PDB file of C-alpha atoms and ligand atoms in Angstrom:
ATOM      1  CA  MET A   1      15.067  11.484  -0.489  1.00 84.00           C
ATOM      2  CA  SER A   2      13.597  13.905  -3.013  1.00 96.00           C
ATOM      3  CA  THR A   3      10.326  15.740  -3.409  1.00 97.00           C
ATOM      4  CA  ILE A   4       7.974  16.613  -6.209  1.00 96.00           C
ATOM      5  CA  LYS A   5       5.127  19.130  -6.171  1.00 95.00           C
ATOM      6  CA  LEU A   6       1.759  17.870  -7.421  1.00 94.00           C
ATOM      7  CA  ASP A   7      -1.150  20.310  -7.219  1.00 88.00           C
ATOM      8  CA  THR A   8      -0.817  21.651  -3.663  1.00 90.00           C
ATOM      9  CA  CYS A   9       0.885  18.554  -2.254  1.00 94.00           C
ATOM     10  CA  THR A  10       4.592  17.859  -2.022  1.00 96.00           C
ATOM     11  CA  ILE A  11       5.247  14.138  -2.435  1.00 98.00           C
ATOM     12  CA  ASN A  12       8.331  12.697  -0.771  1.00 98.00           C
ATOM     13  CA  TYR A  13       9.988   9.868  -2.712  1.00 98.00           C
ATOM     14  CA  ASP A  14      13.167   7.874  -3.115  1.00 98.00           C
ATOM     15  CA  LEU A  15      14.438   6.247  -6.314  1.00 98.00           C
ATOM     16  CA  ASP A  16      17.211   3.733  -5.770  1.00 96.00           C
ATOM     17  CA  GLY A  17      18.637   0.872  -7.806  1.00 95.00           C
ATOM     18  CA  PRO A  18      20.645   0.066 -10.925  1.00 96.00           C
ATOM     19  CA  ALA A  19      20.218   2.650 -13.691  1.00 95.00           C
ATOM     20  CA  GLY A  20      18.319   1.150 -16.608  1.00 95.00           C
ATOM     21  CA  ALA A  21      16.692  -1.598 -14.520  1.00 97.00           C
ATOM     22  CA  PRO A  22      12.874  -1.776 -14.576  1.00 98.00           C
ATOM     23  CA  VAL A  23      11.188   0.568 -12.112  1.00 98.00           C
ATOM     24  CA  LEU A  24       9.126  -0.943  -9.291  1.00 98.00           C
ATOM     25  CA  VAL A  25       6.863   1.532  -7.463  1.00 99.00           C
ATOM     26  CA  LEU A  26       6.191   0.662  -3.800  1.00 99.00           C
ATOM     27  CA  SER A  27       3.067   2.135  -2.179  1.00 99.00           C
ATOM     28  CA  ASN A  28       2.585   2.112   1.612  1.00 98.00           C
ATOM     29  CA  SER A  29      -0.414   1.270   3.782  1.00 98.00           C
ATOM     30  CA  LEU A  30      -2.495   3.642   5.884  1.00 98.00           C
ATOM     31  CA  GLY A  31      -0.519   5.093   8.781  1.00 98.00           C
ATOM     32  CA  THR A  32       2.908   3.971   7.586  1.00 98.00           C
ATOM     33  CA  THR A  33       5.596   5.557   5.422  1.00 98.00           C
ATOM     34  CA  MET A  34       7.887   4.464   2.620  1.00 98.00           C
ATOM     35  CA  ASP A  35      10.131   3.083   5.402  1.00 98.00           C
ATOM     36  CA  MET A  36       7.706   0.176   5.767  1.00 98.00           C
ATOM     37  CA  TRP A  37       9.451  -1.331   2.726  1.00 98.00           C
ATOM     38  CA  ALA A  38      12.763  -1.745   4.585  1.00 98.00           C
ATOM     39  CA  PRO A  39      12.428  -5.593   4.584  1.00 98.00           C
ATOM     40  CA  GLN A  40      12.203  -5.531   0.775  1.00 98.00           C
ATOM     41  CA  LEU A  41      15.180  -3.328  -0.051  1.00 98.00           C
ATOM     42  CA  ASP A  42      18.029  -5.844  -0.050  1.00 97.00           C
ATOM     43  CA  ALA A  43      15.981  -8.480  -1.867  1.00 97.00           C
ATOM     44  CA  LEU A  44      14.629  -6.222  -4.598  1.00 97.00           C
ATOM     45  CA  ARG A  45      17.066  -3.429  -5.345  1.00 94.00           C
ATOM     46  CA  TRP A  46      19.564  -5.606  -7.176  1.00 92.00           C
ATOM     47  CA  LYS A  47      17.075  -6.154 -10.037  1.00 95.00           C
ATOM     48  CA  PHE A  48      14.796  -3.122  -9.915  1.00 98.00           C
ATOM     49  CA  GLN A  49      14.966   0.602  -9.447  1.00 98.00           C
ATOM     50  CA  LEU A  50      12.771   0.983  -6.382  1.00 98.00           C
ATOM     51  CA  LEU A  51      10.549   4.047  -6.436  1.00 98.00           C
ATOM     52  CA  ARG A  52       9.214   4.390  -2.908  1.00 98.00           C
ATOM     53  CA  TYR A  53       7.028   7.329  -1.951  1.00 98.00           C
ATOM     54  CA  ASP A  54       5.057   8.540   1.054  1.00 98.00           C
ATOM     55  CA  THR A  55       1.382   8.466   0.154  1.00 98.00           C
ATOM     56  CA  ARG A  56      -0.208  11.930   0.301  1.00 97.00           C
ATOM     57  CA  GLY A  57      -0.719  12.936   3.936  1.00 96.00           C
ATOM     58  CA  HIS A  58       1.824  10.414   5.209  1.00 97.00           C
ATOM     59  CA  GLY A  59       5.481  10.551   6.216  1.00 97.00           C
ATOM     60  CA  LYS A  60       7.148  13.617   4.733  1.00 97.00           C
ATOM     61  CA  SER A  61       4.538  14.184   2.005  1.00 97.00           C
ATOM     62  CA  THR A  62       2.473  17.183   2.983  1.00 92.00           C
ATOM     63  CA  PRO A  63      -0.812  16.579   4.824  1.00 88.00           C
ATOM     64  CA  VAL A  64      -2.807  18.906   2.566  1.00 93.00           C
ATOM     65  CA  PRO A  65      -6.434  19.243   3.655  1.00 91.00           C
ATOM     66  CA  GLY A  66      -8.746  16.380   2.704  1.00 93.00           C
ATOM     67  CA  PRO A  67     -10.905  14.668   1.925  1.00 96.00           C
ATOM     68  CA  TYR A  68      -8.744  12.651  -0.467  1.00 97.00           C
ATOM     69  CA  THR A  69     -10.125  10.160  -2.984  1.00 98.00           C
ATOM     70  CA  ILE A  70      -8.714   6.945  -4.434  1.00 98.00           C
ATOM     71  CA  ASP A  71      -8.695   8.768  -7.759  1.00 98.00           C
ATOM     72  CA  ARG A  72      -6.408  11.435  -6.230  1.00 98.00           C
ATOM     73  CA  LEU A  73      -4.081   8.817  -4.715  1.00 98.00           C
ATOM     74  CA  GLY A  74      -3.867   7.022  -8.068  1.00 98.00           C
ATOM     75  CA  ARG A  75      -3.208  10.263  -9.946  1.00 98.00           C
ATOM     76  CA  ASP A  76      -0.389  11.053  -7.507  1.00 98.00           C
ATOM     77  CA  VAL A  77       1.406   7.937  -8.776  1.00 98.00           C
ATOM     78  CA  LEU A  78       0.858   9.018 -12.387  1.00 98.00           C
ATOM     79  CA  GLY A  79       2.147  12.504 -11.501  1.00 98.00           C
ATOM     80  CA  LEU A  80       5.243  11.010  -9.928  1.00 98.00           C
ATOM     81  CA  LEU A  81       5.894   8.815 -12.993  1.00 98.00           C
ATOM     82  CA  ASP A  82       5.359  11.788 -15.316  1.00 98.00           C
ATOM     83  CA  ALA A  83       7.696  14.013 -13.315  1.00 97.00           C
ATOM     84  CA  LEU A  84      10.408  11.366 -13.378  1.00 97.00           C
ATOM     85  CA  ASP A  85       9.830  10.637 -17.064  1.00 97.00           C
ATOM     86  CA  ILE A  86       8.955   6.992 -16.414  1.00 98.00           C
ATOM     87  CA  GLU A  87       6.584   5.704 -19.063  1.00 98.00           C
ATOM     88  CA  ARG A  88       5.802   2.301 -17.530  1.00 98.00           C
ATOM     89  CA  ALA A  89       6.616   0.651 -14.217  1.00 98.00           C
ATOM     90  CA  HIS A  90       5.833  -2.369 -12.098  1.00 98.00           C
ATOM     91  CA  PHE A  91       3.680  -1.448  -9.104  1.00 99.00           C
ATOM     92  CA  CYS A  92       3.439  -3.120  -5.693  1.00 99.00           C
ATOM     93  CA  GLY A  93       1.125  -1.724  -3.038  1.00 99.00           C
ATOM     94  CA  ILE A  94      -0.091  -2.997   0.286  1.00 99.00           C
ATOM     95  CA  SER A  95      -3.530  -2.400   1.800  1.00 98.00           C
ATOM     96  CA  MET A  96      -4.414   1.223   0.857  1.00 98.00           C
ATOM     97  CA  GLY A  97      -1.393   1.061  -1.474  1.00 99.00           C
ATOM     98  CA  GLY A  98      -2.866  -2.107  -3.002  1.00 99.00           C
ATOM     99  CA  LEU A  99      -6.152  -0.320  -3.595  1.00 98.00           C
ATOM    100  CA  THR A 100      -4.204   2.446  -5.323  1.00 99.00           C
ATOM    101  CA  GLY A 101      -2.672  -0.288  -7.483  1.00 99.00           C
ATOM    102  CA  LEU A 102      -6.111  -1.642  -8.376  1.00 99.00           C
ATOM    103  CA  TRP A 103      -7.192   1.892  -9.358  1.00 99.00           C
ATOM    104  CA  LEU A 104      -4.137   2.135 -11.617  1.00 99.00           C
ATOM    105  CA  GLY A 105      -4.872  -1.284 -13.102  1.00 99.00           C
ATOM    106  CA  VAL A 106      -8.399  -0.127 -13.983  1.00 98.00           C
ATOM    107  CA  ASN A 107      -7.651   3.461 -15.025  1.00 98.00           C
ATOM    108  CA  ALA A 108      -4.074   3.585 -16.292  1.00 98.00           C
ATOM    109  CA  PRO A 109      -3.036   0.113 -17.509  1.00 98.00           C
ATOM    110  CA  GLU A 110      -0.825   1.697 -20.159  1.00 98.00           C
ATOM    111  CA  ARG A 111       1.510   2.908 -17.359  1.00 98.00           C
ATOM    112  CA  LEU A 112       1.904  -0.541 -15.760  1.00 98.00           C
ATOM    113  CA  ASN A 113       4.042  -3.517 -16.631  1.00 98.00           C
ATOM    114  CA  LYS A 114       3.008  -5.889 -13.828  1.00 98.00           C
ATOM    115  CA  LEU A 115       0.864  -5.256 -10.761  1.00 99.00           C
ATOM    116  CA  VAL A 116       1.271  -6.721  -7.256  1.00 99.00           C
ATOM    117  CA  VAL A 117      -1.508  -5.991  -4.770  1.00 99.00           C
ATOM    118  CA  SER A 118      -1.005  -7.228  -1.244  1.00 99.00           C
ATOM    119  CA  ASN A 119      -3.349  -7.467   1.731  1.00 99.00           C
ATOM    120  CA  THR A 120      -5.986  -5.431   0.023  1.00 99.00           C
ATOM    121  CA  ALA A 121      -9.530  -5.627  -1.297  1.00 98.00           C
ATOM    122  CA  ALA A 122     -11.678  -4.032  -3.965  1.00 98.00           C
ATOM    123  CA  ARG A 123     -13.604  -2.606  -1.004  1.00 98.00           C
ATOM    124  CA  VAL A 124     -11.561  -2.267   2.220  1.00 98.00           C
ATOM    125  CA  GLY A 125     -13.689  -2.246   5.373  1.00 98.00           C
ATOM    126  CA  THR A 126     -16.999  -0.372   5.530  1.00 98.00           C
ATOM    127  CA  ALA A 127     -18.014   3.238   4.952  1.00 98.00           C
ATOM    128  CA  GLU A 128     -19.205   3.537   8.563  1.00 98.00           C
ATOM    129  CA  GLY A 129     -15.956   2.087   9.882  1.00 98.00           C
ATOM    130  CA  TRP A 130     -13.871   4.654   7.980  1.00 98.00           C
ATOM    131  CA  GLN A 131     -16.171   7.526   8.999  1.00 98.00           C
ATOM    132  CA  ASP A 132     -15.730   6.488  12.650  1.00 98.00           C
ATOM    133  CA  ARG A 133     -11.936   6.169  12.256  1.00 97.00           C
ATOM    134  CA  ALA A 134     -11.640   9.586  10.578  1.00 97.00           C
ATOM    135  CA  ARG A 135     -13.766  11.172  13.320  1.00 97.00           C
ATOM    136  CA  LEU A 136     -11.725   9.491  16.057  1.00 96.00           C
ATOM    137  CA  VAL A 137      -8.447  10.712  14.588  1.00 96.00           C
ATOM    138  CA  ARG A 138      -9.712  14.253  14.014  1.00 96.00           C
ATOM    139  CA  ASP A 139     -11.148  14.457  17.549  1.00 96.00           C
ATOM    140  CA  GLU A 140      -8.609  12.501  19.594  1.00 95.00           C
ATOM    141  CA  GLY A 141      -5.406  12.328  17.515  1.00 95.00           C
ATOM    142  CA  MET A 142      -3.161   9.430  16.540  1.00 96.00           C
ATOM    143  CA  PRO A 143      -2.634   7.680  19.915  1.00 93.00           C
ATOM    144  CA  GLU A 144      -6.241   6.445  19.926  1.00 90.00           C
ATOM    145  CA  VAL A 145      -5.750   4.674  16.594  1.00 92.00           C
ATOM    146  CA  ALA A 146      -2.233   3.475  17.381  1.00 93.00           C
ATOM    147  CA  ASP A 147      -3.470   1.644  20.480  1.00 89.00           C
ATOM    148  CA  GLY A 148      -5.316  -1.030  18.506  1.00 91.00           C
ATOM    149  CA  ALA A 149      -3.005  -1.178  15.508  1.00 97.00           C
ATOM    150  CA  ALA A 150      -0.580  -3.958  16.447  1.00 97.00           C
ATOM    151  CA  SER A 151      -3.359  -6.536  16.618  1.00 97.00           C
ATOM    152  CA  ARG A 152      -4.757  -5.405  13.245  1.00 97.00           C
ATOM    153  CA  TRP A 153      -1.317  -5.558  11.604  1.00 98.00           C
ATOM    154  CA  PHE A 154       0.443  -8.586  13.078  1.00 98.00           C
ATOM    155  CA  THR A 155      -0.229 -12.009  14.587  1.00 98.00           C
ATOM    156  CA  PRO A 156       0.175 -12.399  18.385  1.00 98.00           C
ATOM    157  CA  HIS A 157       3.207 -14.624  17.720  1.00 98.00           C
ATOM    158  CA  PHE A 158       4.960 -11.923  15.678  1.00 98.00           C
ATOM    159  CA  ILE A 159       4.110  -9.222  18.232  1.00 98.00           C
ATOM    160  CA  GLN A 160       5.661 -11.360  20.945  1.00 98.00           C
ATOM    161  CA  HIS A 161       8.817 -12.328  19.049  1.00 98.00           C
ATOM    162  CA  GLN A 162       9.587  -9.195  16.999  1.00 98.00           C
ATOM    163  CA  PRO A 163       8.801  -6.283  19.363  1.00 97.00           C
ATOM    164  CA  GLY A 164      11.443  -4.073  17.727  1.00 96.00           C
ATOM    165  CA  LEU A 165       9.911  -4.341  14.264  1.00 96.00           C
ATOM    166  CA  VAL A 166       6.393  -3.896  15.630  1.00 97.00           C
ATOM    167  CA  ASP A 167       7.477  -0.786  17.528  1.00 96.00           C
ATOM    168  CA  MET A 168       9.135   0.685  14.455  1.00 95.00           C
ATOM    169  CA  LEU A 169       5.887   0.409  12.493  1.00 97.00           C
ATOM    170  CA  LEU A 170       3.782   1.731  15.366  1.00 97.00           C
ATOM    171  CA  GLN A 171       6.131   4.697  15.597  1.00 95.00           C
ATOM    172  CA  GLN A 172       5.398   5.501  11.946  1.00 95.00           C
ATOM    173  CA  LEU A 173       1.701   5.432  12.818  1.00 97.00           C
ATOM    174  CA  ARG A 174       2.025   7.618  15.926  1.00 96.00           C
ATOM    175  CA  SER A 175       4.028  10.156  13.898  1.00 94.00           C
ATOM    176  CA  SER A 176       1.513  10.242  11.043  1.00 96.00           C
ATOM    177  CA  PRO A 177       0.001  13.666  10.482  1.00 95.00           C
ATOM    178  CA  GLN A 178      -3.514  13.539  11.938  1.00 96.00           C
ATOM    179  CA  ALA A 179      -5.063  15.454   9.020  1.00 96.00           C
ATOM    180  CA  GLY A 180      -3.407  13.287   6.368  1.00 97.00           C
ATOM    181  CA  TYR A 181      -4.403  10.040   8.056  1.00 98.00           C
ATOM    182  CA  ALA A 182      -8.016  11.184   8.415  1.00 98.00           C
ATOM    183  CA  ALA A 183      -8.120  12.388   4.805  1.00 98.00           C
ATOM    184  CA  CYS A 184      -6.979   8.922   3.655  1.00 98.00           C
ATOM    185  CA  CYS A 185      -9.760   7.375   5.787  1.00 98.00           C
ATOM    186  CA  ASP A 186     -12.113   9.601   3.748  1.00 98.00           C
ATOM    187  CA  ALA A 187     -10.666   8.100   0.558  1.00 98.00           C
ATOM    188  CA  LEU A 188     -11.122   4.556   1.889  1.00 98.00           C
ATOM    189  CA  GLU A 189     -14.693   5.369   2.941  1.00 98.00           C
ATOM    190  CA  LYS A 190     -15.655   6.121  -0.657  1.00 98.00           C
ATOM    191  CA  ALA A 191     -13.391   3.720  -2.548  1.00 98.00           C
ATOM    192  CA  ASP A 192     -15.281   0.748  -3.947  1.00 98.00           C
ATOM    193  CA  LEU A 193     -13.757  -0.938  -6.975  1.00 98.00           C
ATOM    194  CA  ARG A 194     -15.794  -4.166  -6.813  1.00 98.00           C
ATOM    195  CA  GLN A 195     -17.558  -3.431 -10.093  1.00 98.00           C
ATOM    196  CA  ASP A 196     -14.347  -2.274 -11.793  1.00 98.00           C
ATOM    197  CA  VAL A 197     -11.559  -4.744 -11.059  1.00 98.00           C
ATOM    198  CA  ALA A 198     -12.725  -7.216 -13.720  1.00 98.00           C
ATOM    199  CA  ARG A 199     -11.474  -4.645 -16.261  1.00 98.00           C
ATOM    200  CA  ILE A 200      -7.860  -5.130 -15.092  1.00 98.00           C
ATOM    201  CA  SER A 201      -5.874  -6.804 -17.831  1.00 98.00           C
ATOM    202  CA  VAL A 202      -2.258  -6.272 -16.738  1.00 98.00           C
ATOM    203  CA  PRO A 203      -0.543  -9.342 -15.229  1.00 98.00           C
ATOM    204  CA  THR A 204      -1.505  -9.250 -11.558  1.00 99.00           C
ATOM    205  CA  LEU A 205      -0.339 -11.002  -8.395  1.00 99.00           C
ATOM    206  CA  VAL A 206      -2.615 -10.932  -5.352  1.00 99.00           C
ATOM    207  CA  ILE A 207      -0.824 -11.577  -2.035  1.00 99.00           C
ATOM    208  CA  SER A 208      -2.849 -12.235   1.109  1.00 98.00           C
ATOM    209  CA  GLY A 209      -2.191 -13.089   4.738  1.00 98.00           C
ATOM    210  CA  ARG A 210      -3.821 -16.207   6.172  1.00 98.00           C
ATOM    211  CA  HIS A 211      -4.343 -14.434   9.519  1.00 98.00           C
ATOM    212  CA  ASP A 212      -5.250 -10.992   8.177  1.00 98.00           C
ATOM    213  CA  PRO A 213      -8.352  -9.677  10.001  1.00 98.00           C
ATOM    214  CA  VAL A 214      -8.571  -6.490   7.889  1.00 98.00           C
ATOM    215  CA  THR A 215      -8.398  -7.654   4.279  1.00 98.00           C
ATOM    216  CA  THR A 216      -9.154 -11.335   4.338  1.00 98.00           C
ATOM    217  CA  THR A 217      -8.213 -14.274   2.154  1.00 98.00           C
ATOM    218  CA  GLU A 218     -11.810 -14.094   0.914  1.00 98.00           C
ATOM    219  CA  ASP A 219     -11.185 -10.531  -0.288  1.00 98.00           C
ATOM    220  CA  ALA A 220      -8.091 -11.792  -2.105  1.00 98.00           C
ATOM    221  CA  ARG A 221     -10.011 -14.687  -3.677  1.00 98.00           C
ATOM    222  CA  TYR A 222     -12.572 -12.206  -5.021  1.00 98.00           C
ATOM    223  CA  LEU A 223      -9.771 -10.292  -6.740  1.00 99.00           C
ATOM    224  CA  VAL A 224      -8.254 -13.453  -8.210  1.00 98.00           C
ATOM    225  CA  GLU A 225     -11.665 -14.527  -9.516  1.00 98.00           C
ATOM    226  CA  GLN A 226     -12.374 -11.126 -11.032  1.00 98.00           C
ATOM    227  CA  ILE A 227      -8.984 -10.333 -12.590  1.00 98.00           C
ATOM    228  CA  ALA A 228      -8.475 -12.638 -15.562  1.00 98.00           C
ATOM    229  CA  GLY A 229      -5.182 -14.498 -15.467  1.00 97.00           C
ATOM    230  CA  SER A 230      -4.224 -13.204 -12.029  1.00 98.00           C
ATOM    231  CA  LYS A 231      -2.394 -15.363  -9.537  1.00 98.00           C
ATOM    232  CA  GLY A 232      -2.921 -15.603  -5.769  1.00 98.00           C
ATOM    233  CA  VAL A 233      -0.332 -16.308  -3.074  1.00 98.00           C
ATOM    234  CA  GLU A 234      -1.314 -16.814   0.552  1.00 98.00           C
ATOM    235  CA  LEU A 235       1.310 -16.141   3.221  1.00 98.00           C
ATOM    236  CA  ASP A 236       1.507 -17.234   6.850  1.00 98.00           C
ATOM    237  CA  ALA A 237       1.068 -13.676   8.114  1.00 98.00           C
ATOM    238  CA  SER A 238      -1.406 -11.057   9.202  1.00 98.00           C
ATOM    239  CA  HIS A 239      -2.009  -7.673   7.530  1.00 98.00           C
ATOM    240  CA  LEU A 240       1.489  -6.256   7.047  1.00 98.00           C
ATOM    241  CA  SER A 241       2.709  -9.413   5.354  1.00 98.00           C
ATOM    242  CA  ASN A 242       5.704  -7.695   3.745  1.00 98.00           C
ATOM    243  CA  VAL A 243       7.067  -7.259   7.287  1.00 98.00           C
ATOM    244  CA  GLU A 244       5.768 -10.395   8.994  1.00 98.00           C
ATOM    245  CA  ALA A 245       6.640 -12.829   6.204  1.00 98.00           C
ATOM    246  CA  ALA A 246       9.284 -10.757   4.440  1.00 98.00           C
ATOM    247  CA  THR A 247      11.277 -13.638   2.929  1.00 98.00           C
ATOM    248  CA  GLU A 248       8.221 -15.315   1.411  1.00 98.00           C
ATOM    249  CA  PHE A 249       6.794 -11.963   0.308  1.00 99.00           C
ATOM    250  CA  ASN A 250      10.040 -11.032  -1.450  1.00 98.00           C
ATOM    251  CA  ARG A 251      10.273 -14.414  -3.148  1.00 98.00           C
ATOM    252  CA  ALA A 252       6.686 -14.161  -4.427  1.00 98.00           C
ATOM    253  CA  VAL A 253       7.271 -10.651  -5.796  1.00 98.00           C
ATOM    254  CA  VAL A 254      10.612 -11.443  -7.442  1.00 98.00           C
ATOM    255  CA  ASP A 255       9.344 -14.720  -8.966  1.00 98.00           C
ATOM    256  CA  PHE A 256       6.288 -12.962 -10.369  1.00 98.00           C
ATOM    257  CA  LEU A 257       8.054  -9.882 -11.712  1.00 98.00           C
ATOM    258  CA  LEU A 258      10.935 -11.793 -13.267  1.00 97.00           C
ATOM    259  CA  ALA A 259       8.816 -14.599 -14.801  1.00 96.00           C
TER     260      ALA A 259
HETATM  261  O1  LIG B   1      -6.736  -0.546   9.899  1.00 63.14           O
HETATM  262  C1  LIG B   1      -5.547  -0.554   9.599  1.00 63.14           C
HETATM  263  O2  LIG B   1      -4.706   0.090  10.205  1.00 63.14           O
HETATM  264  C2  LIG B   1      -5.128  -1.389   8.450  1.00 63.14           C
HETATM  265  C3  LIG B   1      -5.337  -0.736   7.144  1.00 63.14           C
HETATM  266  C4  LIG B   1      -6.481  -0.583   6.453  1.00 63.14           C
HETATM  267  C5  LIG B   1      -6.206   0.106   5.204  1.00 63.14           C
HETATM  268  C6  LIG B   1      -4.753   0.241   5.288  1.00 63.14           C
HETATM  269  O3  LIG B   1      -3.995   0.721   4.444  1.00 63.14           O
HETATM  270  O4  LIG B   1      -4.291  -0.240   6.452  1.00 63.14           O
END
């Protein structure tokens, strides 16, 4: 693991893979860390240099005071690429990480080769919902949010049959810095790219989960309709599809990036 200082925030990242291979940036969801990409490592690191990082306020990146914005989260990726002297990269983000990817697709296409956005939407949830979540976390702490998370992230079948994996992810959530999580809720409250995503021109893959109650297949269809030439793949999974349907997720990403 390494760190890089961007404005007041220290971003924790890991770059791993064959030297000279194309770089693939992996961007985590709200309340998780770069460790959420564990099910992708063996499948992807033989062809790509994987640049995983903890989104600002998450994992070992510092929970500098918020509110954050989607613009800030996107610029963190650009800062990381600049610091590592990477001119262009593939980008794959899930949920909040997917929204960061959409921001990059709109605002910094010259830094992207191909874009994968998974279990995300041009507008995730509602402003009121994120205000309530931020208030809950600031007032009551992480356990209140962690209580309902498994059923937002996974299907009942997966929760029953993979308790170890579910627990590992919930542990990332419980350990999330309260201030950083709430500041990302602030970013999600304001982020609305519905009028912007049609400007994305980089090759884009939109992955969705058939059972995702947070960012629905309808949200994914909107993205596919708006982003010219984009491709949609629907997986038999809920919200954290890279964990719940890892094999299919990895195949979709590799097929798309290597095509
Ligand atoms: O509500 C959740 O925990 C799911 C989620 C919404 C945005 C994100 O990144 O994760």
